[in-house]
Coordinates of C-alpha atoms and ligand atoms in Angstrom, one line a residue:
Chain A
M1 CA 39.0 -11.6 6.7
R2 CA 37.7 -14.0 4.1
C3 CA 35.1 -13.2 1.5
E4 CA 32.4 -15.2 3.2
E5 CA 32.9 -13.3 6.4
A6 CA 33.0 -10.0 4.6
R7 CA 29.8 -10.7 2.7
Q8 CA 28.0 -11.5 5.9
L9 CA 28.7 -8.0 7.1
F10 CA 27.4 -6.3 4.0
D11 CA 23.9 -5.8 5.2
A12 CA 24.9 -4.6 8.7
Y13 CA 27.3 -2.2 7.0
L14 CA 24.6 -0.9 4.6
D15 CA 22.1 -0.7 7.4
G16 CA 24.6 1.5 9.3
E17 CA 24.7 -1.0 12.1
L18 CA 28.3 -2.2 11.8
S19 CA 30.7 -1.5 14.7
K20 CA 33.6 0.7 13.8
S21 CA 36.1 -2.1 14.3
L22 CA 34.2 -4.4 12.0
A23 CA 33.7 -1.6 9.5
T24 CA 37.4 -1.1 9.4
E25 CA 38.0 -4.9 8.8
L26 CA 35.5 -4.8 6.0
A27 CA 37.1 -1.7 4.4
A28 CA 40.5 -3.5 4.6
H29 CA 39.1 -6.5 2.8
R30 CA 37.4 -4.4 0.3
V31 CA 40.6 -2.6 -0.7
R32 CA 42.3 -5.9 -1.6
C33 CA 39.3 -8.0 -2.9
P34 CA 37.9 -7.0 -6.3
A35 CA 34.9 -9.3 -6.1
C36 CA 33.7 -7.9 -2.8
R37 CA 34.5 -4.4 -3.9
R38 CA 32.3 -4.9 -6.9
A39 CA 29.5 -6.6 -5.0
L40 CA 29.4 -3.8 -2.4
A41 CA 29.6 -1.1 -5.2
L42 CA 26.5 -2.6 -6.8
L43 CA 24.7 -2.5 -3.5
E44 CA 25.8 1.0 -2.8
V45 CA 25.0 2.3 -6.2
S46 CA 21.5 0.8 -6.0
G47 CA 20.9 2.5 -2.7
Q48 CA 22.1 5.8 -4.1
I49 CA 19.9 5.7 -7.1
I50 CA 16.8 4.7 -5.2
A51 CA 17.5 7.4 -2.6
S52 CA 17.9 10.1 -5.2
D53 CA 14.7 9.1 -7.1
R54 CA 13.4 12.3 -8.5
E55 CA 11.2 10.8 -11.1
P56 CA 9.1 13.6 -12.4
V57 CA 5.8 12.0 -11.6
T58 CA 3.5 14.2 -9.7
L59 CA 0.0 14.2 -8.5
D60 CA -2.5 16.2 -10.6
E61 CA -2.4 19.8 -9.5
D62 CA -5.9 19.9 -8.2
F63 CA -5.5 16.7 -6.1
S64 CA -5.8 18.5 -2.9
G65 CA -8.9 20.4 -4.1
R66 CA -10.6 17.3 -5.3
L67 CA -9.8 15.4 -2.1
L68 CA -11.2 18.1 0.1
A69 CA -14.3 18.2 -2.1
C70 CA -14.7 14.5 -1.4
V71 CA -14.3 15.2 2.3
E72 CA -17.0 17.9 2.2
A73 CA -19.3 16.3 -0.3
P74 CA -19.0 12.5 0.0
E75 CA -21.6 11.9 -2.6
R76 CA -19.1 12.7 -5.2
R77 CA -17.3 9.4 -4.5
W78 CA -19.5 6.4 -4.6
P79 CA -18.1 4.5 -1.6
L80 CA -18.9 7.4 0.6
R81 CA -22.2 8.0 -0.9
V82 CA -23.1 4.4 -0.4
R83 CA -22.0 4.6 3.2
R84 CA -24.2 7.6 3.8
T85 CA -27.1 6.0 2.2
L86 CA -26.7 3.0 4.5
F87 CA -26.3 5.1 7.5
Y88 CA -29.4 7.2 7.0
A89 CA -31.7 4.9 5.1
G90 CA -31.1 1.7 6.9
P91 CA -30.9 -1.9 6.0
L92 CA -33.3 -1.9 3.0
A93 CA -31.2 0.7 1.3
A94 CA -28.2 -1.5 2.2
A95 CA -29.9 -4.5 0.7
A96 CA -30.5 -2.5 -2.5
V97 CA -26.8 -1.5 -2.6
I98 CA -25.7 -5.1 -2.1
A99 CA -28.0 -6.2 -4.8
L100 CA -26.5 -3.7 -7.2
A101 CA -23.1 -5.0 -6.2
F102 CA -24.2 -8.5 -7.0
L103 CA -25.6 -7.6 -10.3
G104 CA -22.3 -6.1 -11.3
V105 CA -23.2 -2.4 -11.1
F106 CA -20.1 -1.6 -9.1
D107 CA -18.0 -4.3 -10.6
R108 CA -15.5 -2.4 -12.7
G109 CA -15.1 -5.4 -14.9
N110 CA -12.2 -6.8 -12.8
G111 CA -13.7 -10.2 -12.4
A112 CA -15.5 -10.2 -9.1
Q113 CA -16.2 -13.9 -8.6
P114 CA -19.9 -14.2 -7.7
H115 CA -19.6 -17.9 -7.6
E116 CA -18.0 -17.5 -4.2
V117 CA -21.4 -16.8 -3.0
A118 CA -22.4 -20.2 -3.9
G119 CA -19.8 -21.5 -1.4
H120 CA -16.8 -22.2 -3.6
K121 CA -13.9 -20.8 -1.6
E122 CA -11.0 -22.8 -2.9
T123 CA -9.4 -19.6 -4.0
R124 CA -8.9 -16.8 -1.6
E125 CA -8.5 -14.5 -4.6
V126 CA -10.9 -12.0 -3.2
P127 CA -12.2 -9.6 -5.8
V128 CA -10.8 -6.3 -4.8
Y129 CA -11.7 -3.1 -6.4
V130 CA -8.7 -1.8 -8.2
P131 CA -9.1 1.8 -9.2
G132 CA -8.7 2.3 -12.8
E133 CA -7.9 -1.3 -13.6
E134 CA -8.5 -2.3 -17.1
S135 CA -11.0 -5.0 -17.7
T136 CA -9.5 -8.4 -17.7
G137 CA -12.1 -9.9 -19.9
D138 CA -14.6 -11.1 -17.3
S139 CA -17.7 -9.0 -17.7
G140 CA -19.7 -7.9 -14.7
V141 CA -22.6 -10.0 -15.9
N142 CA -23.5 -12.8 -13.7
S143 CA -24.9 -16.1 -14.8
P144 CA -28.5 -16.8 -13.9
D145 CA -27.3 -19.3 -11.2
E146 CA -25.0 -16.8 -9.7
T147 CA -27.6 -14.1 -9.7
A148 CA -30.0 -16.5 -8.1
A149 CA -27.5 -17.4 -5.5
A150 CA -27.0 -13.7 -4.8
E151 CA -30.7 -13.0 -4.6
Y152 CA -31.1 -15.9 -2.3
A153 CA -28.4 -14.7 0.0
L154 CA -29.9 -11.2 0.0
E155 CA -33.4 -12.5 0.6
Q156 CA -32.3 -14.6 3.5
W157 CA -30.5 -11.7 5.0
M158 CA -33.4 -9.3 4.6
K159 CA -35.8 -11.7 6.1
Q160 CA -33.6 -12.2 9.0
A161 CA -33.0 -8.5 9.4
Q162 CA -36.6 -7.7 9.4
Q163 CA -37.3 -10.3 12.0
N164 CA -35.1 -8.8 14.5
S165 CA -34.4 -5.1 15.1
E166 CA -31.2 -5.9 16.8
A167 CA -30.1 -7.8 13.8
K168 CA -31.0 -4.8 11.7
R169 CA -28.8 -2.5 13.7
Q170 CA -26.0 -4.9 13.5
S171 CA -26.5 -5.4 9.8
V172 CA -26.2 -1.7 9.2
E173 CA -23.1 -1.6 11.4
S174 CA -21.5 -4.4 9.7
L175 CA -22.3 -3.1 6.2
H176 CA -21.0 0.3 7.2
K177 CA -17.8 -1.4 8.1
A178 CA -17.8 -3.5 5.0
L179 CA -18.1 -0.5 2.8
D180 CA -14.9 0.8 4.2
L181 CA -13.4 -2.3 2.6
T182 CA -14.1 -3.8 -0.8
I183 CA -16.8 -5.2 -2.8
G184 CA -15.1 -8.6 -2.6
Q185 CA -15.3 -8.5 1.1
W186 CA -19.0 -7.7 0.9
L187 CA -19.5 -10.8 -1.1
D188 CA -17.8 -12.8 1.7
I189 CA -20.1 -11.2 4.2
L190 CA -23.2 -12.1 2.2
E191 CA -21.9 -15.6 1.8
E192 CA -21.6 -15.9 5.5
A193 CA -25.0 -14.4 5.9
K194 CA -26.4 -17.0 3.6
D195 CA -24.7 -19.9 5.3
A196 CA -25.7 -18.7 8.7
S197 CA -29.2 -17.4 8.0
A198 CA -30.9 -20.6 9.1
S199 CA -29.3 -20.7 12.5
E200 CA -27.7 -17.5 13.5
E201 CA -29.5 -14.8 15.6
H202 CA -28.0 -11.9 13.7
F203 CA -26.2 -10.9 10.6
P204 CA -22.9 -12.5 10.6
G205 CA -20.0 -10.2 10.2
A206 CA -21.3 -7.7 12.7
D207 CA -19.1 -9.0 15.4
T208 CA -16.4 -10.7 13.5
P209 CA -13.4 -9.0 11.9
L210 CA -13.4 -8.9 8.1
E211 CA -10.6 -10.9 6.8
V212 CA -8.7 -11.2 3.6
D213 CA -5.9 -13.7 3.2
G214 CA -6.4 -14.9 6.8
N215 CA -5.7 -11.9 8.9
E216 CA -6.3 -8.6 7.2
T217 CA -8.0 -5.9 9.2
D218 CA -9.2 -2.5 8.1
P219 CA -6.2 -0.1 7.9
I220 CA -7.9 2.5 10.0
D221 CA -8.1 0.1 12.9
I222 CA -4.5 -0.7 12.8
P223 CA -2.8 0.5 15.9
V224 CA 0.5 2.2 15.3
D225 CA 3.3 1.6 17.7
P226 CA 4.5 4.6 19.7
V227 CA 7.3 6.6 18.2
D228 CA 10.5 5.9 20.0
Chain B
M1 CA 8.4 10.5 8.2
N2 CA 11.0 13.0 9.1
E3 CA 13.5 11.1 11.2
N4 CA 14.8 14.4 12.4
A5 CA 11.5 16.0 13.2
S6 CA 11.9 18.3 16.1
G7 CA 9.7 18.5 19.1
A8 CA 8.4 21.8 17.7
D9 CA 7.4 20.1 14.5
R10 CA 5.6 17.4 16.4
Q11 CA 3.8 20.0 18.4
Q12 CA 2.8 21.8 15.3
E13 CA 1.6 18.6 13.8
A14 CA -0.5 17.9 16.9
Q15 CA -2.1 21.3 16.6
L16 CA -2.8 20.7 12.9
I17 CA -4.5 17.4 13.6
A18 CA -6.5 18.9 16.4
R19 CA -7.8 21.5 14.0
A20 CA -8.4 19.0 11.3
R21 CA -10.5 16.9 13.7
E22 CA -12.7 19.9 14.1
G23 CA -13.2 19.9 10.4
D24 CA -11.1 22.9 9.8
R25 CA -10.7 23.0 6.0
V26 CA -7.5 24.9 6.1
A27 CA -5.9 22.3 8.4
L28 CA -7.1 19.4 6.3
R29 CA -5.7 21.0 3.2
E30 CA -2.4 21.7 5.0
L31 CA -2.2 18.0 6.0
V32 CA -2.8 16.9 2.4
D33 CA -0.3 19.4 1.0
L34 CA 2.3 18.4 3.6
H35 CA 2.1 14.7 2.9
K36 CA 0.7 14.0 -0.5
D37 CA 3.9 14.1 -2.6
R38 CA 5.8 11.7 -0.4
L39 CA 2.9 9.3 -0.2
F40 CA 2.3 9.5 -3.9
A41 CA 6.0 9.0 -4.7
F42 CA 5.9 5.8 -2.6
I43 CA 2.6 4.5 -4.0
W44 CA 3.6 5.3 -7.5
R45 CA 6.8 3.3 -7.2
M46 CA 4.8 0.4 -5.7
T47 CA 2.1 0.4 -8.4
R48 CA 3.9 2.0 -11.4
N49 CA 0.6 3.3 -12.5
H50 CA -0.2 7.0 -12.2
H51 CA -4.0 6.6 -12.1
D52 CA -4.0 3.8 -9.6
A53 CA -1.5 5.6 -7.4
E54 CA -3.6 8.7 -7.4
D55 CA -6.7 6.8 -6.4
I56 CA -4.9 5.0 -3.7
C57 CA -3.6 8.2 -2.3
Q58 CA -7.0 9.7 -2.3
E59 CA -8.5 6.7 -0.6
A60 CA -5.7 6.7 2.0
F61 CA -6.3 10.3 2.9
L62 CA -10.0 9.8 3.1
K63 CA -9.6 6.8 5.4
A64 CA -7.2 8.7 7.5
F65 CA -9.5 11.7 7.8
A66 CA -12.5 9.5 8.5
S67 CA -10.7 8.0 11.5
L68 CA -8.7 11.1 12.6
G69 CA -10.5 10.7 15.9
T70 CA -8.7 7.4 16.6
F71 CA -5.3 8.7 15.6
S72 CA -3.0 9.4 18.5
T73 CA -0.7 12.3 18.1
K74 CA 1.9 10.4 20.1
Y75 CA 2.6 8.9 16.7
R76 CA 3.8 10.5 13.5
F77 CA 0.9 11.3 11.2
S78 CA 3.0 10.4 8.2
T79 CA 3.8 6.9 9.4
W80 CA 0.1 6.3 10.1
L81 CA -0.8 7.7 6.6
F82 CA 1.8 5.5 5.0
T83 CA 0.5 2.5 6.9
I84 CA -3.0 3.2 5.6
G85 CA -1.6 3.9 2.1
Y86 CA 0.3 0.7 2.0
R87 CA -2.8 -1.3 3.1
V88 CA -4.9 0.3 0.3
C89 CA -2.1 -0.3 -2.1
L90 CA -1.7 -3.9 -1.1
N91 CA -5.4 -4.6 -1.8
G92 CA -4.8 -3.3 -5.3
L93 CA -1.5 -5.1 -5.9
R94 CA -3.0 -8.4 -4.8
R95 CA -5.2 -8.3 -7.8
K96 CA -2.2 -7.9 -10.1
R97 CA 0.4 -10.2 -8.7
N98 CA 0.9 -13.8 -9.8
V99 CA 1.2 -16.7 -7.5
T100 CA 4.8 -16.0 -6.5
G101 CA 3.8 -12.6 -5.2
E102 CA 5.5 -10.7 -8.0
L103 CA 4.1 -7.9 -10.0
D104 CA 3.6 -8.7 -13.6
V105 CA 6.4 -6.5 -14.8
S106 CA 5.7 -7.3 -18.4
A107 CA 2.6 -5.1 -18.0
L108 CA 4.8 -2.1 -17.0
S109 CA 6.0 0.3 -19.6
L110 CA 9.5 0.5 -18.4
A111 CA 11.1 2.2 -21.3
G112 CA 10.9 6.0 -21.1
E113 CA 9.6 6.2 -17.6
N114 CA 12.8 5.3 -15.9
G115 CA 15.0 6.4 -18.7
A116 CA 17.7 9.0 -18.8
S117 CA 15.3 11.9 -18.5
Q118 CA 17.6 14.3 -16.7
S119 CA 19.4 16.4 -19.2
L120 CA 22.5 16.8 -17.1
E121 CA 23.1 13.1 -16.7
S122 CA 25.3 11.0 -18.9
E123 CA 23.9 8.2 -21.0
E124 CA 25.7 5.7 -18.9
A125 CA 24.3 7.0 -15.6
G126 CA 20.9 7.1 -17.2
Q127 CA 21.1 3.5 -18.3
L128 CA 22.4 2.4 -14.9
K129 CA 19.4 4.2 -13.2
Q130 CA 17.1 2.4 -15.6
K131 CA 18.6 -0.9 -14.8
V132 CA 18.3 -0.3 -11.0
W133 CA 14.6 0.7 -11.3
E134 CA 13.8 -2.2 -13.5
A135 CA 15.4 -4.4 -10.8
V136 CA 13.3 -2.7 -8.1
D137 CA 10.2 -3.3 -10.1
R138 CA 11.0 -7.0 -10.1
L139 CA 11.3 -7.3 -6.3
S140 CA 8.5 -8.9 -4.3
I141 CA 6.0 -6.4 -2.9
P142 CA 7.3 -6.4 0.7
Q143 CA 10.9 -6.3 -0.6
R144 CA 10.2 -3.4 -2.8
A145 CA 8.3 -1.6 -0.1
A146 CA 11.1 -2.1 2.4
V147 CA 13.8 -1.0 0.0
L148 CA 11.8 2.1 -1.1
L149 CA 11.0 3.1 2.5
F150 CA 14.6 2.6 3.6
Y151 CA 16.4 4.3 0.8
R152 CA 14.0 6.7 -0.8
H153 CA 12.0 7.7 2.3
E154 CA 14.8 7.3 4.8
L155 CA 12.7 5.4 7.3
S156 CA 14.3 3.4 10.1
C157 CA 13.6 -0.3 10.2
Q158 CA 11.4 0.3 13.2
E159 CA 9.3 2.8 11.2
I160 CA 9.2 0.5 8.2
A161 CA 8.0 -2.3 10.6
R162 CA 5.0 0.0 11.6
V163 CA 4.1 0.8 8.0
L164 CA 4.3 -2.8 6.8
E165 CA 3.0 -4.3 10.0
F166 CA 5.8 -6.8 10.2
P167 CA 8.2 -7.4 13.1
V168 CA 11.5 -5.5 12.7
A169 CA 13.3 -8.8 12.0
T170 CA 11.0 -9.5 9.1
V171 CA 11.5 -6.1 7.7
K172 CA 15.3 -6.6 7.8
S173 CA 15.0 -9.9 6.1
H174 CA 12.9 -8.3 3.3
L175 CA 15.3 -5.4 3.0
H176 CA 18.3 -7.7 2.9
R177 CA 16.8 -10.2 0.5
G178 CA 15.7 -7.3 -1.7
R179 CA 19.2 -5.9 -1.7
G180 CA 20.6 -9.4 -2.6
R181 CA 18.2 -9.7 -5.5
L182 CA 19.0 -6.2 -6.7
R183 CA 22.7 -7.1 -6.7
E184 CA 22.0 -10.3 -8.6
M185 CA 20.0 -8.6 -11.2
L186 CA 22.6 -5.9 -11.7
E187 CA 25.5 -8.3 -11.9
S188 CA 25.5 -7.9 -15.7
L189 CA 26.7 -4.3 -15.3
N190 CA 30.3 -3.8 -16.2
E191 CA 32.9 -2.1 -14.1
E192 CA 32.9 1.0 -16.3
D193 CA 29.2 1.7 -15.7
L194 CA 29.7 1.4 -12.0
H195 CA 32.7 3.6 -12.0
Q196 CA 30.9 6.2 -14.1
F197 CA 28.0 6.4 -11.7
R198 CA 30.1 6.5 -8.6
S199 CA 32.2 9.4 -9.9
L200 CA 29.0 11.2 -11.0
S201 CA 27.3 10.8 -7.7
G202 CA 30.4 11.8 -5.8
Ligands
LIG1 ZN1 36.2 -10.7 -0.9

């Protein structure tokens, strides 16, 4: 067996998918070839180290307790609180929440790009809420133009929602869905709302999947294949 | 994620989920306690930030609980939870990566965290470990996820495919390319280091 052939078998060997006869061939080559022996040793040692990772990092002791408190009292965690507000108080509360989002209240200083609202979508760098992320310099304060754009989008949407009770229902539904995702994705929804407000019958986003980078869906909607 | 989970384990899990769906606090707590450490270990290695990892785990559990009604006990809860966790994690990592899809490793405090912290371990083995983990940190996100899930969490390529939502062939390609990059990055090691570690780890 030549080195080239041996190296092509490395991954199958490490995946545990090499037939016994080929494994023997590879072992024979390994015995007499220092270069392949070394390459394989590096791969094996990496796998061993990763497999035996016992880095002493652990969750805070009260993680479970805090988590269950969130389950029982969602108002302790703002996304859930907001969701409840939406659910019970309807579209006007939703509008208020969205307005707050635009004004940067929920922006943790990670540079949500309100100018997307004004229709600039050349970057798909959707502002995503990153827990605990340090400020990157962009403040959450929007320029007057950006705020005006946000207000305009909001106003259009509210007008539309008020005109049509079906639209209202769908608005709440879609916002409810949006709140499961990220602030950045709300901004997209509102942008769509603004664009479509003149012609559409209802709040866009209610019947279209929310997308990031082309094809992202909410994780909780992801079907998981059956276990073999 | 237990490859060897017995039928009895699966049945027990199904009962636990059924209780959790009813809002049984004890069952919910049990689910959290059963899965939190593994999920956290994975997410922490992906984010390398304790606070972020904890928040991501919390969000993953909350999302999972909120949609327990749609979860089918034909599947492993842990695979489903990892799938959700990876999704949440990806949202966070997207904010941090540069255009090539890499983590900004310069932002990580590598020294100390991956160092030779185990007292029984030789300095050489400690250094080797550190080099390996530094190399892992430099893998692309899907490569790192595939490598961690394969080695650390002992998932099959089929299970990894479910978590990452890639076809199995794509998972293998990430795993293989990840390995190849690890090897390249470790090429600077000398024979003695390798020999040292291999004799240590038996
Ligand atoms: Zn060779």
